[in-house]
mmCIF file of C-alpha atoms in Angstrom:
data_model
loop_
_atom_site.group_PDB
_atom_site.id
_atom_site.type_symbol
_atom_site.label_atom_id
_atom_site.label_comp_id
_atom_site.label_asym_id
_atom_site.label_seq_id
_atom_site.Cartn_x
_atom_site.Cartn_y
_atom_site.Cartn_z
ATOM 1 C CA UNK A 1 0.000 0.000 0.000
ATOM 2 C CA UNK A 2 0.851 3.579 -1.100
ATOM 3 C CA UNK A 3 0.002 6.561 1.143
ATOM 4 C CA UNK A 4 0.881 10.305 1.135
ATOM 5 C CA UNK A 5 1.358 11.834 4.341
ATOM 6 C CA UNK A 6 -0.910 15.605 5.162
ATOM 7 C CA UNK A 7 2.129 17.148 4.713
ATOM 8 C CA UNK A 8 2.636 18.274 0.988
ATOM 9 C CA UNK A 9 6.865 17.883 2.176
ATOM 10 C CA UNK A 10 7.127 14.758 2.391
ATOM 11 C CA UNK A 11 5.885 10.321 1.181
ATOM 12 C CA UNK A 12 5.306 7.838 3.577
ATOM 13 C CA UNK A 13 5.400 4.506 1.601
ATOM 14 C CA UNK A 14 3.944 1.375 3.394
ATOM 15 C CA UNK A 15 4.948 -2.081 1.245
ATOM 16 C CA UNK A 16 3.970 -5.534 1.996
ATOM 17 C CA UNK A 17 6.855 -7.787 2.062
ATOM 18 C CA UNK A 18 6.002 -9.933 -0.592
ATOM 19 C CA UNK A 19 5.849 -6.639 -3.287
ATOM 20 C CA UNK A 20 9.162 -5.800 -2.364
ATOM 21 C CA UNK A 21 11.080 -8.298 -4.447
ATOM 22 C CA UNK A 22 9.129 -7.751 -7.408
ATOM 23 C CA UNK A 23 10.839 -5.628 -10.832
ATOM 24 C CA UNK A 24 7.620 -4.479 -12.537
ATOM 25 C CA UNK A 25 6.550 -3.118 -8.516
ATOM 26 C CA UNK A 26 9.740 -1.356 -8.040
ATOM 27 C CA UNK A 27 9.616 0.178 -11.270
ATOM 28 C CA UNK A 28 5.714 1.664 -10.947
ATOM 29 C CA UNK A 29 6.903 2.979 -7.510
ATOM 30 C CA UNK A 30 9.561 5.007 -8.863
ATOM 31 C CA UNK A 31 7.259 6.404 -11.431
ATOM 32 C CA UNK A 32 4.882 7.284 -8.692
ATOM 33 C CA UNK A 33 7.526 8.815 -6.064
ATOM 34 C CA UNK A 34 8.502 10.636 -8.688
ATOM 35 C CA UNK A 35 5.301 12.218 -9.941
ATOM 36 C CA UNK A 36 4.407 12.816 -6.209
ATOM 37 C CA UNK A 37 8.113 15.119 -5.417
ATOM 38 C CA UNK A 38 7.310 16.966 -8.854
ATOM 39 C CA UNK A 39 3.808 17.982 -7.476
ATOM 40 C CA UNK A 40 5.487 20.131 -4.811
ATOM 41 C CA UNK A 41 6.147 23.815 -5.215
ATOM 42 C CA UNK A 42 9.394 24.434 -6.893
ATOM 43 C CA UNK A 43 12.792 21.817 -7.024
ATOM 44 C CA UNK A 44 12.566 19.389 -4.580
ATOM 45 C CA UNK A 45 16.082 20.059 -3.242
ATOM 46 C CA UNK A 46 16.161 23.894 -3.537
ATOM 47 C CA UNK A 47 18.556 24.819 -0.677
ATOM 48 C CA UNK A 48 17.047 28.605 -0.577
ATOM 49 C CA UNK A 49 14.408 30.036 1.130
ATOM 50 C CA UNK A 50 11.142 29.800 -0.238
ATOM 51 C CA UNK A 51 10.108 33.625 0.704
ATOM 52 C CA UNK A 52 13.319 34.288 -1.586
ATOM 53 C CA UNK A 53 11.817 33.194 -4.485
ATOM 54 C CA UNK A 54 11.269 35.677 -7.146
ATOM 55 C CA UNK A 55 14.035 38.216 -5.922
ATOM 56 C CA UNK A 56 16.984 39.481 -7.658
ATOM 57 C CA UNK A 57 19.522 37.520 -5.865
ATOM 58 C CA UNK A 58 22.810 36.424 -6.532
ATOM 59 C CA UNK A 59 24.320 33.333 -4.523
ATOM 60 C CA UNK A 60 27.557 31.947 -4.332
ATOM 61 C CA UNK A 61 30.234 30.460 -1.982
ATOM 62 C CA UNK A 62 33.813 31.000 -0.682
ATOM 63 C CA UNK A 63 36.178 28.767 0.424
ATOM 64 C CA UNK A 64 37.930 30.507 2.924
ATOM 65 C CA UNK A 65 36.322 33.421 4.529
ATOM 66 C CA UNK A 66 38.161 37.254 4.111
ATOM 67 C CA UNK A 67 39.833 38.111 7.443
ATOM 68 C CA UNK A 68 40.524 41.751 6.521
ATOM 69 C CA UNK A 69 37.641 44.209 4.935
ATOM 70 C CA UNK A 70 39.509 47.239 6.085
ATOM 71 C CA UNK A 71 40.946 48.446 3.087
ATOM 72 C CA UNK A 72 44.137 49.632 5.121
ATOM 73 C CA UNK A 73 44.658 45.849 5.361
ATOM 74 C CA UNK A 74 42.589 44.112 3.089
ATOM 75 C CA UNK A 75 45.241 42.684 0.260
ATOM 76 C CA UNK A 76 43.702 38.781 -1.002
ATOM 77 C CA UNK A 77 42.006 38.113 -3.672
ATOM 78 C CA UNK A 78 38.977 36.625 -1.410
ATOM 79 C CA UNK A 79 38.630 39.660 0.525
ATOM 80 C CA UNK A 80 38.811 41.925 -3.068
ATOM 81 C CA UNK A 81 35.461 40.477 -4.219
ATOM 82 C CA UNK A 82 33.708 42.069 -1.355
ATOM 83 C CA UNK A 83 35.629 44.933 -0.812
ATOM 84 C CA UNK A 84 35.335 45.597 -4.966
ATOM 85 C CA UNK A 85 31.504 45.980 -4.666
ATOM 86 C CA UNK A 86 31.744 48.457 -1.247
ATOM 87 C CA UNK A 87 34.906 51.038 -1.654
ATOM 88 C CA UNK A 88 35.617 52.920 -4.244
ATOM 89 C CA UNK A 89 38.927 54.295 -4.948
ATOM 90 C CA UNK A 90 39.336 57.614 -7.672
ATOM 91 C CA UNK A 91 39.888 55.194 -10.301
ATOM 92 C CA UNK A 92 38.896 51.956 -11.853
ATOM 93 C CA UNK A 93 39.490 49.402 -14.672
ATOM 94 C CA UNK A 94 37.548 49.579 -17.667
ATOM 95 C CA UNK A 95 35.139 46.490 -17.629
ATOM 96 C CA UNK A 96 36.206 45.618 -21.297
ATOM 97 C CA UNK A 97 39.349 46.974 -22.727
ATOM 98 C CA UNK A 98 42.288 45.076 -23.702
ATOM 99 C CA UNK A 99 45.398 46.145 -22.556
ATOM 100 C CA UNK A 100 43.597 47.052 -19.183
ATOM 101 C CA UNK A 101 43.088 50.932 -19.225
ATOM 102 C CA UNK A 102 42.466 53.303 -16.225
ATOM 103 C CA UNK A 103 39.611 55.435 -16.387
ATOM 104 C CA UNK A 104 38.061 57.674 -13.195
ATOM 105 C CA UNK A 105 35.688 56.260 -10.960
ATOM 106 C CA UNK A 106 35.097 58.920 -8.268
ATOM 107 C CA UNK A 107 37.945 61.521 -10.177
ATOM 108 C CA UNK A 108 36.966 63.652 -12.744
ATOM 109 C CA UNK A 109 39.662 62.481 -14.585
ATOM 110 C CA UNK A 110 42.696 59.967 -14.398
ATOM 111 C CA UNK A 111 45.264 61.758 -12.113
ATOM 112 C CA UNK A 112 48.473 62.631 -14.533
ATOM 113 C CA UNK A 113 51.759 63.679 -12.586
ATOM 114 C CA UNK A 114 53.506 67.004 -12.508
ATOM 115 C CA UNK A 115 57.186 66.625 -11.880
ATOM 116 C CA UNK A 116 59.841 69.347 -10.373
ATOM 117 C CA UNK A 117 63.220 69.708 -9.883
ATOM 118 C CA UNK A 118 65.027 70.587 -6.587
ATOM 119 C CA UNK A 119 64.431 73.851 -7.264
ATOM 120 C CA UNK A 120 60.753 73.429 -8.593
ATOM 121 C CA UNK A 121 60.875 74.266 -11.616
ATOM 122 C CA UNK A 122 58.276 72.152 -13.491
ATOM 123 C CA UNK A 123 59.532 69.217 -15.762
ATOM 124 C CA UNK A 124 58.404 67.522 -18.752
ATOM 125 C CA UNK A 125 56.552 63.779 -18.971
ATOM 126 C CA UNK A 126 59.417 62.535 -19.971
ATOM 127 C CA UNK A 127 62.511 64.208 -17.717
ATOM 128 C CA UNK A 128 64.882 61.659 -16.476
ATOM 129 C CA UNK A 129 64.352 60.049 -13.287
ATOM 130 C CA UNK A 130 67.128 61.443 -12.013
ATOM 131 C CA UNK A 131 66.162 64.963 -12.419
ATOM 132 C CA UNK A 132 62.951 64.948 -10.769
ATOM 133 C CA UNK A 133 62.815 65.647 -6.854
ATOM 134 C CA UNK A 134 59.062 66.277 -6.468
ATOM 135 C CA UNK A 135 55.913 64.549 -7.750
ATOM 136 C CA UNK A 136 52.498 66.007 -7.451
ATOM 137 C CA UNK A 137 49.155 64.295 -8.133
ATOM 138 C CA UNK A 138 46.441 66.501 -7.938
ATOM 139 C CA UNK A 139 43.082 64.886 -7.475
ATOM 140 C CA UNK A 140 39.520 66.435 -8.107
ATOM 141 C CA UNK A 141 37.000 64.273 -6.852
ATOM 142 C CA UNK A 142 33.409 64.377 -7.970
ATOM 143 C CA UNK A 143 30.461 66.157 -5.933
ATOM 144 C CA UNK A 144 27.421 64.678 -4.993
ATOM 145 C CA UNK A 145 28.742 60.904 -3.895
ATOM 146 C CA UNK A 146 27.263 59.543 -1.108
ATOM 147 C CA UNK A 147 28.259 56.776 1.302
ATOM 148 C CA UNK A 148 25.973 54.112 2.298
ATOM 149 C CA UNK A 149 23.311 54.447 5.113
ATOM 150 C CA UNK A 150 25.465 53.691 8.444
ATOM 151 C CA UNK A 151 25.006 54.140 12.325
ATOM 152 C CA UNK A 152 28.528 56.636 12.272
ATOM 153 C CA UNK A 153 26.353 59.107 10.765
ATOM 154 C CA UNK A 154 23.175 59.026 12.661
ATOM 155 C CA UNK A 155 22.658 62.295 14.426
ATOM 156 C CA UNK A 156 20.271 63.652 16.928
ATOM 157 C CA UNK A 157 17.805 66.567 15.457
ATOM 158 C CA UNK A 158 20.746 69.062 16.781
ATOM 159 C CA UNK A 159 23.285 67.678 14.655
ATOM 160 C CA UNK A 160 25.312 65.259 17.227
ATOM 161 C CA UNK A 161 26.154 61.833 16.412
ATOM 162 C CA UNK A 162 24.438 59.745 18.193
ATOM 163 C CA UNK A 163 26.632 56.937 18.450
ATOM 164 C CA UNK A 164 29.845 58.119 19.530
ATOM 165 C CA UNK A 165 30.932 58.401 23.311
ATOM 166 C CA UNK A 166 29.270 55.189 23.929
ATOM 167 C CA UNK A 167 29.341 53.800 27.123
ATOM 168 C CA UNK A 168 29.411 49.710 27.974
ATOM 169 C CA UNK A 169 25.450 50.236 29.061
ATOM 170 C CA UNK A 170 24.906 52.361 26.013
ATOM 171 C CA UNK A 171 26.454 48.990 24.077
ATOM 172 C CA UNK A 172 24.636 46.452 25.809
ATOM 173 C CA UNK A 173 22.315 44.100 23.314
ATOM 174 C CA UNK A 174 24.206 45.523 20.328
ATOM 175 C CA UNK A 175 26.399 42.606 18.689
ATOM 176 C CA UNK A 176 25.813 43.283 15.267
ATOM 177 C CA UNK A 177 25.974 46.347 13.013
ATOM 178 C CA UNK A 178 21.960 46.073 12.539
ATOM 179 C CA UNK A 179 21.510 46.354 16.161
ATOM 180 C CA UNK A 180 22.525 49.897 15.889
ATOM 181 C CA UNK A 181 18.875 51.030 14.590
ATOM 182 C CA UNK A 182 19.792 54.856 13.669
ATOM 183 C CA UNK A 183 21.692 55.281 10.397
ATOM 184 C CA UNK A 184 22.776 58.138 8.399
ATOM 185 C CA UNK A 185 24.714 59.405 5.623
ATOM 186 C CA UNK A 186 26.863 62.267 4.054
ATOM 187 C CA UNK A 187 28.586 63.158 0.838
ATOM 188 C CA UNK A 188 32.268 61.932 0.877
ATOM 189 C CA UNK A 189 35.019 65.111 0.768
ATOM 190 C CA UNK A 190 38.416 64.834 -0.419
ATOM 191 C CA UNK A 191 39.326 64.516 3.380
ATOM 192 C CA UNK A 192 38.490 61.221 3.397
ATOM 193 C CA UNK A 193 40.541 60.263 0.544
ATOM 194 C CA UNK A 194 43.730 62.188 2.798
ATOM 195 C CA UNK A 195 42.313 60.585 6.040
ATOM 196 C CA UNK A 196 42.949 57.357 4.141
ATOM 197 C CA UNK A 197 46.412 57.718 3.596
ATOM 198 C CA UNK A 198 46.890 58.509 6.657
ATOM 199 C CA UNK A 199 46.003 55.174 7.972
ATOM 200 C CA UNK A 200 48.677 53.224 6.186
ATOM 201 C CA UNK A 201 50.618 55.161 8.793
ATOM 202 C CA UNK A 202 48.350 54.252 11.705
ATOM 203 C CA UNK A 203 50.539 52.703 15.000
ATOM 204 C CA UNK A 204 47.106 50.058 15.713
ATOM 205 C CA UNK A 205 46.990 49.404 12.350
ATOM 206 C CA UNK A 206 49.224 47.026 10.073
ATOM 207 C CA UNK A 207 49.256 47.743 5.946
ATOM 208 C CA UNK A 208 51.049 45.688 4.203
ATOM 209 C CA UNK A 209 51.998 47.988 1.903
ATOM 210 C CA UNK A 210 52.736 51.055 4.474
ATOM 211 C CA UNK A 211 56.950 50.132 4.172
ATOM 212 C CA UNK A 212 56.859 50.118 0.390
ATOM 213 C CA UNK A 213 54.805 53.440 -0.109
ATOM 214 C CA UNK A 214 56.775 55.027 2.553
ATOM 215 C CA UNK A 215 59.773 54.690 -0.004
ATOM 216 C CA UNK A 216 57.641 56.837 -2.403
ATOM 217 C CA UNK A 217 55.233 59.117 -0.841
ATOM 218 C CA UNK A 218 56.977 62.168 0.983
ATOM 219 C CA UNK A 219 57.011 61.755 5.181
ATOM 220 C CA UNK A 220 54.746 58.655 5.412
ATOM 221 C CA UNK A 221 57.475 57.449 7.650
ATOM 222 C CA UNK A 222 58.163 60.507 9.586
ATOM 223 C CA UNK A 223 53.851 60.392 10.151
ATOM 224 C CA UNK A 224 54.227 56.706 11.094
ATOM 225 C CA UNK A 225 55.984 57.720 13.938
ATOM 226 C CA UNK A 226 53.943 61.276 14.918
ATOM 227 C CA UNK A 227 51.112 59.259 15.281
ATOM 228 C CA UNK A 228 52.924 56.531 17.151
ATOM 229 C CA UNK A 229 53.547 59.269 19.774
ATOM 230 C CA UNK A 230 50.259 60.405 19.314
ATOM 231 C CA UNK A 231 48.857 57.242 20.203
ATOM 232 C CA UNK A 232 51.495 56.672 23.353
ATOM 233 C CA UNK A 233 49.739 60.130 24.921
ATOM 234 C CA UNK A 234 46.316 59.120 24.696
ATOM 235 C CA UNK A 235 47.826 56.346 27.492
ATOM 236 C CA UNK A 236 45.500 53.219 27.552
ATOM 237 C CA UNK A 237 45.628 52.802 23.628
ATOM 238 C CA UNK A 238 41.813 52.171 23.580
ATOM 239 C CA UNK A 239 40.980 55.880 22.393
ATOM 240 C CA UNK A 240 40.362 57.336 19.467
ATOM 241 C CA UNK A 241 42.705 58.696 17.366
ATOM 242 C CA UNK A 242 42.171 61.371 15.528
ATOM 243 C CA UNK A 243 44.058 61.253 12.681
ATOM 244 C CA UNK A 244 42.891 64.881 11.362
ATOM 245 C CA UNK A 245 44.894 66.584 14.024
ATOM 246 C CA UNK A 246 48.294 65.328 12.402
ATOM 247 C CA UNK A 247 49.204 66.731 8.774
ATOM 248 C CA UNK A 248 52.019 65.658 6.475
ATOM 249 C CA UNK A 249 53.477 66.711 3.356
ATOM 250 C CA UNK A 250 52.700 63.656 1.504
ATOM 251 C CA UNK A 251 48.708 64.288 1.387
ATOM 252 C CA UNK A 252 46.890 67.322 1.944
ATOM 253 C CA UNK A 253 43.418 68.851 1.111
ATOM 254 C CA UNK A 254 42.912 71.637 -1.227
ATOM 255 C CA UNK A 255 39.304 72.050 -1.434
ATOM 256 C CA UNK A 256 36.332 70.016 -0.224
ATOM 257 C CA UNK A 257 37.052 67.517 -3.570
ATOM 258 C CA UNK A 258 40.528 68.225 -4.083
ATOM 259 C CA UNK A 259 43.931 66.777 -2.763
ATOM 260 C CA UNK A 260 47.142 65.970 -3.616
ATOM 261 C CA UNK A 261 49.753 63.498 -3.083
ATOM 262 C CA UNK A 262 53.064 64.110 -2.996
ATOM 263 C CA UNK A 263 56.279 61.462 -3.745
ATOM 264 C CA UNK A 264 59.719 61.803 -3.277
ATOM 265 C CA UNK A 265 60.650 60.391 -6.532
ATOM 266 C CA UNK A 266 59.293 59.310 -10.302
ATOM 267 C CA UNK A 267 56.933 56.517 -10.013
ATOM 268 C CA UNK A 268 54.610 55.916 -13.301
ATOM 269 C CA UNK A 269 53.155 52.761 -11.754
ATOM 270 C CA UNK A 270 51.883 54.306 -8.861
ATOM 271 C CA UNK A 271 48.555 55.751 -10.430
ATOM 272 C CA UNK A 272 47.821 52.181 -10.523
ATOM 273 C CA UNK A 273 47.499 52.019 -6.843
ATOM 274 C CA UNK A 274 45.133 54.498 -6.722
ATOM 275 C CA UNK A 275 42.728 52.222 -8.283
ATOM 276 C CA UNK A 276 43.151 49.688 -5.367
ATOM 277 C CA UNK A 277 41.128 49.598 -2.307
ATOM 278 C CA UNK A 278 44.209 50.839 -0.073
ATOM 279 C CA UNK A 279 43.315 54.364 -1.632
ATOM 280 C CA UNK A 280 39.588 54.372 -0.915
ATOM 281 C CA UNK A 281 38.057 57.113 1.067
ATOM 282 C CA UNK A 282 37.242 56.393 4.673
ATOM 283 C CA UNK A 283 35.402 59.388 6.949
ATOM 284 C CA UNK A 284 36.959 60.001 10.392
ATOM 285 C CA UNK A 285 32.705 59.264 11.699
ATOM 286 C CA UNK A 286 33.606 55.548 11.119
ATOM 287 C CA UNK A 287 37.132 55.297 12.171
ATOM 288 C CA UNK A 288 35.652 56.981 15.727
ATOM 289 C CA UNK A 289 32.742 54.683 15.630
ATOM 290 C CA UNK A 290 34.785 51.675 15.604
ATOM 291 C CA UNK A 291 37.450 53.016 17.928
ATOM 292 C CA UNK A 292 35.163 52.932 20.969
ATOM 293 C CA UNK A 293 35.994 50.825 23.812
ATOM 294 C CA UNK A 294 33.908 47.385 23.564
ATOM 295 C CA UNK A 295 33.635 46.950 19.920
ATOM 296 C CA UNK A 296 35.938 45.664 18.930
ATOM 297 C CA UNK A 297 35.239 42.549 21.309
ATOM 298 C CA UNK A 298 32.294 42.975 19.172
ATOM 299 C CA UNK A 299 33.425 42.082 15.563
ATOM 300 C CA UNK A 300 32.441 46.088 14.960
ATOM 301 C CA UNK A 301 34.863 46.906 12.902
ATOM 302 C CA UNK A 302 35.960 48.303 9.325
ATOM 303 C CA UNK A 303 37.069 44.664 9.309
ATOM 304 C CA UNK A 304 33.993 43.274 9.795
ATOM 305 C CA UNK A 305 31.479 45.983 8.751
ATOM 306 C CA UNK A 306 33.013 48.374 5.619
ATOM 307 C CA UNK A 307 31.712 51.540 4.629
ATOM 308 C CA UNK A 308 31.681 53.034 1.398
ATOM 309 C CA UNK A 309 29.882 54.654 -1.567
ATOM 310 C CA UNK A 310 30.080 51.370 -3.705
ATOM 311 C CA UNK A 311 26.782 49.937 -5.134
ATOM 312 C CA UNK A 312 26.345 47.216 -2.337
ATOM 313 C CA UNK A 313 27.135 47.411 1.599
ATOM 314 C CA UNK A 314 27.958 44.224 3.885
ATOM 315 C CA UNK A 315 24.654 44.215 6.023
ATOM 316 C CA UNK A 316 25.456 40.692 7.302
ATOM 317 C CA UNK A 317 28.363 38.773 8.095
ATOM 318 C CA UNK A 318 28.447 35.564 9.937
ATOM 319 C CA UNK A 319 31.052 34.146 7.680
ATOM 320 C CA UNK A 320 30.184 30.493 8.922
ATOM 321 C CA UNK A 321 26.775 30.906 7.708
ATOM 322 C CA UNK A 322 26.345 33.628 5.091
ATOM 323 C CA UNK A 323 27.397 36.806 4.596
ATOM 324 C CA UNK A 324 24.758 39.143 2.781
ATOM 325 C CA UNK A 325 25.694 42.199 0.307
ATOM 326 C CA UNK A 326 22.738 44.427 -0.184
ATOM 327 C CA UNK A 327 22.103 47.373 -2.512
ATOM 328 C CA UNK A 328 23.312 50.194 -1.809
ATOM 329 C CA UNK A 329 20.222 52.729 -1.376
ATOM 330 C CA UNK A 330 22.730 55.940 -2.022
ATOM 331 C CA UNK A 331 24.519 54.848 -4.770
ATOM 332 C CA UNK A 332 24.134 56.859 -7.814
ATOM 333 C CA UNK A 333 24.403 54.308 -10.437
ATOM 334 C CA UNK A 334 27.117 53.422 -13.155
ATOM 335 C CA UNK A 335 26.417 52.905 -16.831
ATOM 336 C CA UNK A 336 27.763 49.833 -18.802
ATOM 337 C CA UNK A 337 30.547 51.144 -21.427
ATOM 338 C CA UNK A 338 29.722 50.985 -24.812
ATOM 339 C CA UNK A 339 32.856 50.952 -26.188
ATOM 340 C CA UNK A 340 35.295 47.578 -25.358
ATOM 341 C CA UNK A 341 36.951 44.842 -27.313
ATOM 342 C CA UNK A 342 35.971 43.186 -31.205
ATOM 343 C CA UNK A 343 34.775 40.365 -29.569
ATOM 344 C CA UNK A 344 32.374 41.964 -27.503
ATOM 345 C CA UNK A 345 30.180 43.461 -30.184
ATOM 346 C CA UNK A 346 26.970 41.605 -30.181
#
């Protein structure tokens, strides 16, 4: 005897022992199971949720899970596909052209250098290495860019952030970034872009590219240890530090959307870096939100919970289970390039 249980999920099959040795039975029950599992709702071993169904969502899997969203330490190629889709540096890769080929992303154009002699006189493109003894990139961001909704911003109807001086009570019952239920938002500055920088320098930090770009842009050394002392006189080391209060030669702010960067030496190759996630903007509001005693024991951190003005933002991550890139509700939308490779041409 063949019986369906109430439950539309699942078969209960009751057999007499003398049917179960027979060919022509097994084969009619097979037929049968089979029509019963394709009378459910959808594939019988769908591994989503069913209230997901007919949303634009992309899945996938990782192997090993990225230890480092902060893009002051964020290097692997596993921790690039997330951090890809949140930061945004001044420049990016064109999506189709072969050789690759920089184009701007948050710049108004790709940053060219202007090269000077010990003297500063201005030099050519093409002067000699070893006549050049100042290098200037001047960066104009564009106006208008937004970073995603986030609990750094959240103010009160006075204008103070809400969530900064928080106490351990004021934490209490907040373990996740969602838990924080005030967000808020502003338009990234070319501070951000300088505040950046700064970070490679940081003394809680560690960049792993902070010893070779020290080689090339002017004092990052000499700031590496300023802010080390910096940090030693705040005393506990659990404090924020302000990393506005300390300028350097090697990145400053001209305008609200326009900074330079200044090297010690001719580097072509080092526009390159500026499309990488190292160069990203990050606002002070997050770097104090995250500096606050307790979360860090938290997982609230850039490492855990990036900002940026990218088209998604990291709303979950329990890397054991899933981790969850939504759209970004501020993000004001990039157009597919018309122009790429042969091949490409529909």
């Amino acid at each position: 005897m063949i019986k369906r249980s109430q439950s539309p999920q699942t078969t209960q099959v009751s057999v007499s022992p003398g049917l179960r040795s027979c060919p022509i039975f097994r084969w009619t029950l097979s037929l049968i199971l089979l029509f019963l599992v394709g009378c459910g709702d959808g594939a019988w071993n769908n591994p989503y949720s069913s209230d997901d169904r007919g949303k634009s969502i992309y899945y996938s899997s990782f192997a090993e899970r990225p230890k480092h969203l902060d893009p002051v330490s964020s290097y692997s190629e596993n921790e690039a596909q997330f951090n890809a889709q949140i930061y945004e540096p001044v420049v990016q890769y064109h999506f189709l052209k072969r050789p690759y080929e920089l184009i701007p992303l948050t710049a108004r154009s790709v940053p060219e250098p202007k090269y000077f002699d010990v003297v500063g006189n201005e030099l050519s493109l093409d002067a000699p290495s070893e006549q050049v003894a100042k290098v200037v990139y001047r960066i104009t961001i564009q106006s208008g860019i937004k970073y995603q909704p986030h609990p750094a911003f959240a103010k009160s109807q006075d204008g103070v952030l809400l969530y900064q001086g928080l106490s351990e009570e004021g934490l209490e019952g907040k373990n996740v970034l969602a838990d924080f239920t005030e967000t808020g938002s502003r338009e990234q500055i070319a501070e951000d872009y300088v505040y950046q920088i700064k970070r490679l320098a940081h003394p809680r930090l560690h960049s792993p590219i902070a010893g070779f770009m020290a080689k090339y842009i002017k004092d990052l050394g000499q700031l590496a240890q300023a802010l080390k002392k910096a940090d030693q006189d705040l005393g506990n080391g659990n404090q924020f530090l302000d990393l506005r209060q300390t300028d350097f030669d090697g990145a400053r702010v001209i305008d609200r959307y326009t900074y330079e960067i200044e090297l010690t030496e001719k580097y072509p190759q080092f526009v390159y870096w500026l499309a990488m996630s190292f160069f990203a903007p990050i606002p002070w509001e997050a770097d104090a939100f995250y500096s606050q005693p307790g979360m860090k024991e938290r997982n609230l951190t850039l490492d855990w919970y990036p900002i940026g003005t990218g088209p998604y933002m990291l709303t979950e991550n329990n890397p054991n289970r899933r981790m969850v890139l939504a759209k970004n509700p501020n993000f004001r939308g990039e157009i597919y390039p018309e122009k790429g490779m042969p091949e490409d041409k529909s």
